[in-house]
Coordinates of C-alpha atoms and ligand atoms in Angstrom, one line a residue:
X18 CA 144.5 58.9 127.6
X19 CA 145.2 63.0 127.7
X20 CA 149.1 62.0 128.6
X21 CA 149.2 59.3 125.4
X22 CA 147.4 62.2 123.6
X23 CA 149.8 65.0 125.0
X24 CA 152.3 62.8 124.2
X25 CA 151.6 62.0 121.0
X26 CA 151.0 65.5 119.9
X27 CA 154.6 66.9 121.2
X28 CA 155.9 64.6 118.6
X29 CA 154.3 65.3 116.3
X30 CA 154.8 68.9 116.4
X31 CA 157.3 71.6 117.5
X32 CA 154.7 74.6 118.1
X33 CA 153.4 75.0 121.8
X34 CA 151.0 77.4 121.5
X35 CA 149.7 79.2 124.4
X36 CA 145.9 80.0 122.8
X37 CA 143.2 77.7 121.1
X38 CA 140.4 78.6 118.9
X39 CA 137.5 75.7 118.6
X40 CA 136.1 76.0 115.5
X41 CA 132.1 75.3 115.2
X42 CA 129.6 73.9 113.0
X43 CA 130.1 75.4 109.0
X44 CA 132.9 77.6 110.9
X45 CA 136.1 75.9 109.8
X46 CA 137.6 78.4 107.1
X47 CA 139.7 79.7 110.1
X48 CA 142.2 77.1 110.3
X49 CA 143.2 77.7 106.5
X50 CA 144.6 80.6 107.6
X51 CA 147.5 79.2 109.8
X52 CA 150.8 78.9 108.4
X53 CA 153.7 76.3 109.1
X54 CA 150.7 74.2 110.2
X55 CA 150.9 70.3 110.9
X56 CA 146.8 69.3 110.7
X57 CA 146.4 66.4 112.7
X58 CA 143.4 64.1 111.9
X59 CA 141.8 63.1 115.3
X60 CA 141.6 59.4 114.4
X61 CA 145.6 59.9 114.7
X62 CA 145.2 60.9 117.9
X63 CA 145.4 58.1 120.7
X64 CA 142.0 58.5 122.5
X65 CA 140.5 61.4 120.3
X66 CA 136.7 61.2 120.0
X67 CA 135.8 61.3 116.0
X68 CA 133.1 63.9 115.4
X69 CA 130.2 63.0 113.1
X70 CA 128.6 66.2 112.7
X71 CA 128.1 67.2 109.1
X72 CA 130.2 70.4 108.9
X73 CA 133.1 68.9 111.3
X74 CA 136.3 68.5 109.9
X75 CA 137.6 66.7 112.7
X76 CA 141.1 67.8 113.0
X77 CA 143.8 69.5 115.2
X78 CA 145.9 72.0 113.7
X79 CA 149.2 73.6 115.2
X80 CA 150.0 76.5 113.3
X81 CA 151.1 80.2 113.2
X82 CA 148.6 83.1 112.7
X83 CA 150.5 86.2 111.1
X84 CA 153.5 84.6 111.1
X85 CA 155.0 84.7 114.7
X86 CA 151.9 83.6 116.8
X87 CA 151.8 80.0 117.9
X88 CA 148.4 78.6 117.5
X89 CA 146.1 75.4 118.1
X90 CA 143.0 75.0 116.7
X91 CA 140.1 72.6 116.9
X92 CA 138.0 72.2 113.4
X93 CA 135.3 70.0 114.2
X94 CA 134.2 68.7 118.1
X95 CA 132.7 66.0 119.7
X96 CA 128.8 66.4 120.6
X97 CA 126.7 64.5 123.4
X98 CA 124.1 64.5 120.8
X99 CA 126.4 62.0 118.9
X100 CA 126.4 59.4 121.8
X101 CA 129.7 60.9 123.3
X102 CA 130.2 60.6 127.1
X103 CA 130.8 64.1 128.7
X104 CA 134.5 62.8 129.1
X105 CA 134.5 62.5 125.1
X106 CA 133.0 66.1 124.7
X107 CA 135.8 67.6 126.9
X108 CA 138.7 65.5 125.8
X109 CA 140.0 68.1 123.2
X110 CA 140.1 71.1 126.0
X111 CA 141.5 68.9 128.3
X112 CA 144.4 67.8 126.2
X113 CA 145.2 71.2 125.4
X114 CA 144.8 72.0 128.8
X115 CA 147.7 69.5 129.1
X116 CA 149.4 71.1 126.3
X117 CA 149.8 74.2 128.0
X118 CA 147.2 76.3 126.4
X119 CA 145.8 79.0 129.0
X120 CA 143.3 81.0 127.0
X121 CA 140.6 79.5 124.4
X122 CA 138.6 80.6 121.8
X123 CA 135.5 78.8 121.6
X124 CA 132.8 79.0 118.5
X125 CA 129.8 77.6 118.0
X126 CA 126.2 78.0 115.6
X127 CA 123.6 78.9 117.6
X128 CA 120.1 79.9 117.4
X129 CA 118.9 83.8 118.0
X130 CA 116.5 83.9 120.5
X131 CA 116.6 87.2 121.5
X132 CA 114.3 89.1 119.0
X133 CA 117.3 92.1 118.6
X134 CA 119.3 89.5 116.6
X135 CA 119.4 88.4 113.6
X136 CA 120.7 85.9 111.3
X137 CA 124.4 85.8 110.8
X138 CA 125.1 88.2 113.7
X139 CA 127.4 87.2 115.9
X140 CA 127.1 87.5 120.0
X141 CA 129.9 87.3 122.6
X142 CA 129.1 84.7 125.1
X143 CA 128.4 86.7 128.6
X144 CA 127.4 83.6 130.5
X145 CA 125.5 80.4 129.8
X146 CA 122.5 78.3 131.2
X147 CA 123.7 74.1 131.0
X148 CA 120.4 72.8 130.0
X149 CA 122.1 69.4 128.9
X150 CA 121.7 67.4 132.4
X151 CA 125.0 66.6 133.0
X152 CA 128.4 68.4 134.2
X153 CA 131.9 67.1 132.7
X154 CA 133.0 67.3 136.0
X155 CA 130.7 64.7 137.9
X156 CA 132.6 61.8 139.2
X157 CA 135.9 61.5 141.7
X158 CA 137.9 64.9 141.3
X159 CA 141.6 64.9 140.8
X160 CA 142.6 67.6 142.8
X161 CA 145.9 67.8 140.8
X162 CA 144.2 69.5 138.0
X163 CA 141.2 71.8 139.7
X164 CA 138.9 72.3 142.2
X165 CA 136.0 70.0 143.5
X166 CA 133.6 73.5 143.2
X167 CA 135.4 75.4 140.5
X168 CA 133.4 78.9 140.8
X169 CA 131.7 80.0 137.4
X170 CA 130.9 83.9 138.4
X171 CA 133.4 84.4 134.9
X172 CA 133.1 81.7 133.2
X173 CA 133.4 84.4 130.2
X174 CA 136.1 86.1 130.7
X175 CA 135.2 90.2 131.2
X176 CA 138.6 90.8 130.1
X177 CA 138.5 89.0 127.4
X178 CA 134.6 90.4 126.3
X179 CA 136.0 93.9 126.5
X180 CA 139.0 92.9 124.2
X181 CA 136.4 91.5 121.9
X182 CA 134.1 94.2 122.1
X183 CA 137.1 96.9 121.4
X184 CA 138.6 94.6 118.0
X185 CA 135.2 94.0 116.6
X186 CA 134.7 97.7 117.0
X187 CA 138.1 98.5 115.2
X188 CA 137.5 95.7 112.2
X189 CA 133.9 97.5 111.9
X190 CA 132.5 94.3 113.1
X191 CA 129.2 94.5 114.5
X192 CA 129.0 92.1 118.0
X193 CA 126.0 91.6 120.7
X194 CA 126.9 90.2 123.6
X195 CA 124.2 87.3 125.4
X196 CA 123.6 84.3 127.4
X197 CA 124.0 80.7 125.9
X198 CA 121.5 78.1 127.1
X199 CA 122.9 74.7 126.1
X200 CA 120.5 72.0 125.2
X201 CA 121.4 68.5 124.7
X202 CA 119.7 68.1 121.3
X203 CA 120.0 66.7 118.3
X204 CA 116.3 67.8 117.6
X205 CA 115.7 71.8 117.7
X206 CA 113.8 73.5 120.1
X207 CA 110.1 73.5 119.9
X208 CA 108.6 77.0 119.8
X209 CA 107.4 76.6 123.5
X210 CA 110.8 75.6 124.7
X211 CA 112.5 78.9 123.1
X212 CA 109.6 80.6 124.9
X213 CA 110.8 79.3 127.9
X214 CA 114.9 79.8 127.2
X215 CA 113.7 83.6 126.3
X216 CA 112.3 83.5 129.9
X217 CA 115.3 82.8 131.9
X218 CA 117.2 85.0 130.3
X219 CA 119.0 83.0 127.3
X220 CA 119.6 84.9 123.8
X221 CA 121.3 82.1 122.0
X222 CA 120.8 78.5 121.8
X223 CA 122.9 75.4 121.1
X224 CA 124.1 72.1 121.5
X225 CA 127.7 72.5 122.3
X226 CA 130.3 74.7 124.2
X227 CA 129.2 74.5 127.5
X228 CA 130.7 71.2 129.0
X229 CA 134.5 72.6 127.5
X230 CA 133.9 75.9 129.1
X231 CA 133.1 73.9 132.5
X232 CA 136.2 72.2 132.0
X233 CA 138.0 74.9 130.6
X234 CA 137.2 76.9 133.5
X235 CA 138.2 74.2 136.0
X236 CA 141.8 74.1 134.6
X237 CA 142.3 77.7 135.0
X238 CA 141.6 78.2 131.0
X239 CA 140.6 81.7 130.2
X240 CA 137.7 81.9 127.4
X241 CA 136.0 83.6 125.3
X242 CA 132.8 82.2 123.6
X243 CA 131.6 83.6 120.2
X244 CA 128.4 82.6 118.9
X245 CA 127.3 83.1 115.4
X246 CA 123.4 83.0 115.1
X247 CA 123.1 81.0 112.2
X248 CA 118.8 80.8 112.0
X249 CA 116.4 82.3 114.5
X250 CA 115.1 79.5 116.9
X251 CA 112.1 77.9 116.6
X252 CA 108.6 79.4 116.5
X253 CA 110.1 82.8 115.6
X254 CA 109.9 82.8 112.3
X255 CA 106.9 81.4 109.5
X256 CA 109.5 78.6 108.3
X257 CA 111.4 75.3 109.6
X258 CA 115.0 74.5 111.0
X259 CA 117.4 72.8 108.8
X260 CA 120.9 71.6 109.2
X261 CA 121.5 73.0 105.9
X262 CA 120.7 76.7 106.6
X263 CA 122.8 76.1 109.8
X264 CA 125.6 75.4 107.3
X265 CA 124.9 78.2 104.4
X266 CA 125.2 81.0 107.4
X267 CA 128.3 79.4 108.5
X268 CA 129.6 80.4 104.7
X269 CA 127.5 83.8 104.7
X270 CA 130.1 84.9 107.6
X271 CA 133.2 82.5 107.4
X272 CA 135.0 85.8 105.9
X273 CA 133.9 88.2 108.4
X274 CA 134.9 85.6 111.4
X275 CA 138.2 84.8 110.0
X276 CA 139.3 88.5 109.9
X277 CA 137.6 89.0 113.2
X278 CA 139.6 85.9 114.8
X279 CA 143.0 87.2 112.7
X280 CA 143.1 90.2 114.5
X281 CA 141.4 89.2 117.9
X282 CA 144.1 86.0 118.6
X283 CA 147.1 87.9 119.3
X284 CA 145.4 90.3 121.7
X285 CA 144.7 87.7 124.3
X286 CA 147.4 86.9 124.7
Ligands
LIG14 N1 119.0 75.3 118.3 C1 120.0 74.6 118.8 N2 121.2 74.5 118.3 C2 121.5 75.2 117.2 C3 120.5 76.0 116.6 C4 119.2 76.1 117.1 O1 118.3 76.8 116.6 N3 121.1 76.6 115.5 C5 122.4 76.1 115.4 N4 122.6 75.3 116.5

């Protein structure tokens, strides 16, 4: 299925880029942004999971960003929350893993846990806490693509976090950086389980990401993980999550992370 997909996608378009960006929930705005660009719809895609997720756009797009550089980008992704299979969830990054993309961009909406964020921040992933109670990698290993114990010391890559830390701090850009914890969802966290996220050490919470940084990692795929807090998690504040707030922060700083992304793409490269 990644070879009919790889396949189908070299056809389809002449651009082999060498980066990725996945676009989050409400975060899509980016991909408008590309020039020369051929969308691709996932149900074109021979083997593509559709996303369902209300805020998905659920397509590929190969396109230039600032004329010259050769980008993919993922608007919409598949969740387990949705019923996917782990396999599903990590199809995308393991298609453009076939592609030959070496570095990705992943985004996500999270919740701030950490009580020095707020909403519509943003936090550069450091490292992250798999909470869903699986691994995209369980199962026979093809030893072809990675290793059976692929380490995960950097998942995050520091090079890349010091990159992101230096652009955000020439775009006047303000950035956090923080642990992910990665639950399986689709309900939110109840106040005593962000209690207990703050206690191991998470800042951010979310449903997504992890399993194609696992994977990502595994292929030799550098990332870098950007997480906009798009509500506080549960408990810490006097109201209640909604899908639609989610969304609304999402808008509130789809400007701010398309310029941030503009001018953070072609330096990790
Ligand atoms: N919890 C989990 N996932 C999320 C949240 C949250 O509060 N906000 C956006 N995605």
């Amino acid at each position: 299925m990644i070879q009919e997909a790889k396949r189908y996608i070299e056809i389809r378009t002449p651009l082999r880029p060498r980066i990725a960006v996945v676009l989050g929930s409400g975060l899509g705005a980016f991909a408008d942004e590309l020039t020369a660009a051929t969308p691709i719809p996932y149900a074109e895609i021979p083997g593509w999971p559709q996303s369902t997720a209300v805020g998905h756009a659920g397509r590929l797009i190969f396109g230039k960003l600032g004329g010259s550089l050769e980008v993919a980008v993922m608007a919409g992704r598949a969740h387990l929350y949705e019923g996917h299979p782990m396999s599903a969830v990590t199809h995308g990054v393991r298609v453009l893993g076939a592609l030959g993309v070496r570095s990705i961009v992943f985004t996500n909406a999270a919740g701030g846990i950490n009580l020095n964020l707020s909403r519509g921040g943003l936090v550069l992933i450091g490292d992250h806490i798999n909470l869903q109670g699986s691994n995209p990698l369980a199962g026979p290993n093809d030893d072809s693509l990675g290793p059976r114990f692929p380490d995960m010391s950097e998942a995050y890559s520091r090079e890349y976090r010091d990159i992101a830390r230096q652009v955000a701090s020439e775009q006047g850009i303000a950035v956090s950086e923080g642990v992910y914890a990665a639950m399986l969802g689709p309900s939110y966290e109840t106040p005593a389980e962000i209690r207990f996220l703050r206690a191991i050490g998470a800042d951010v919470v979310g449903m997504s990401t992890v399993p194609e940084v696992i994977v990502a990692n595994y292929l030799g795929i550098k990332v870098l993980g950007i997480s906009c807090v798009t509500n506080m998690a549960a408990g810490m504040l006097p109201q209640k999550i909604n899908h639609q707030e989610v969304l609304e922060t999402g808008v509130m700083v789809r400007d701010t992370l398309v310029r941030y992304l503009k001018a953070l793409l072609p330096r990790l490269v």
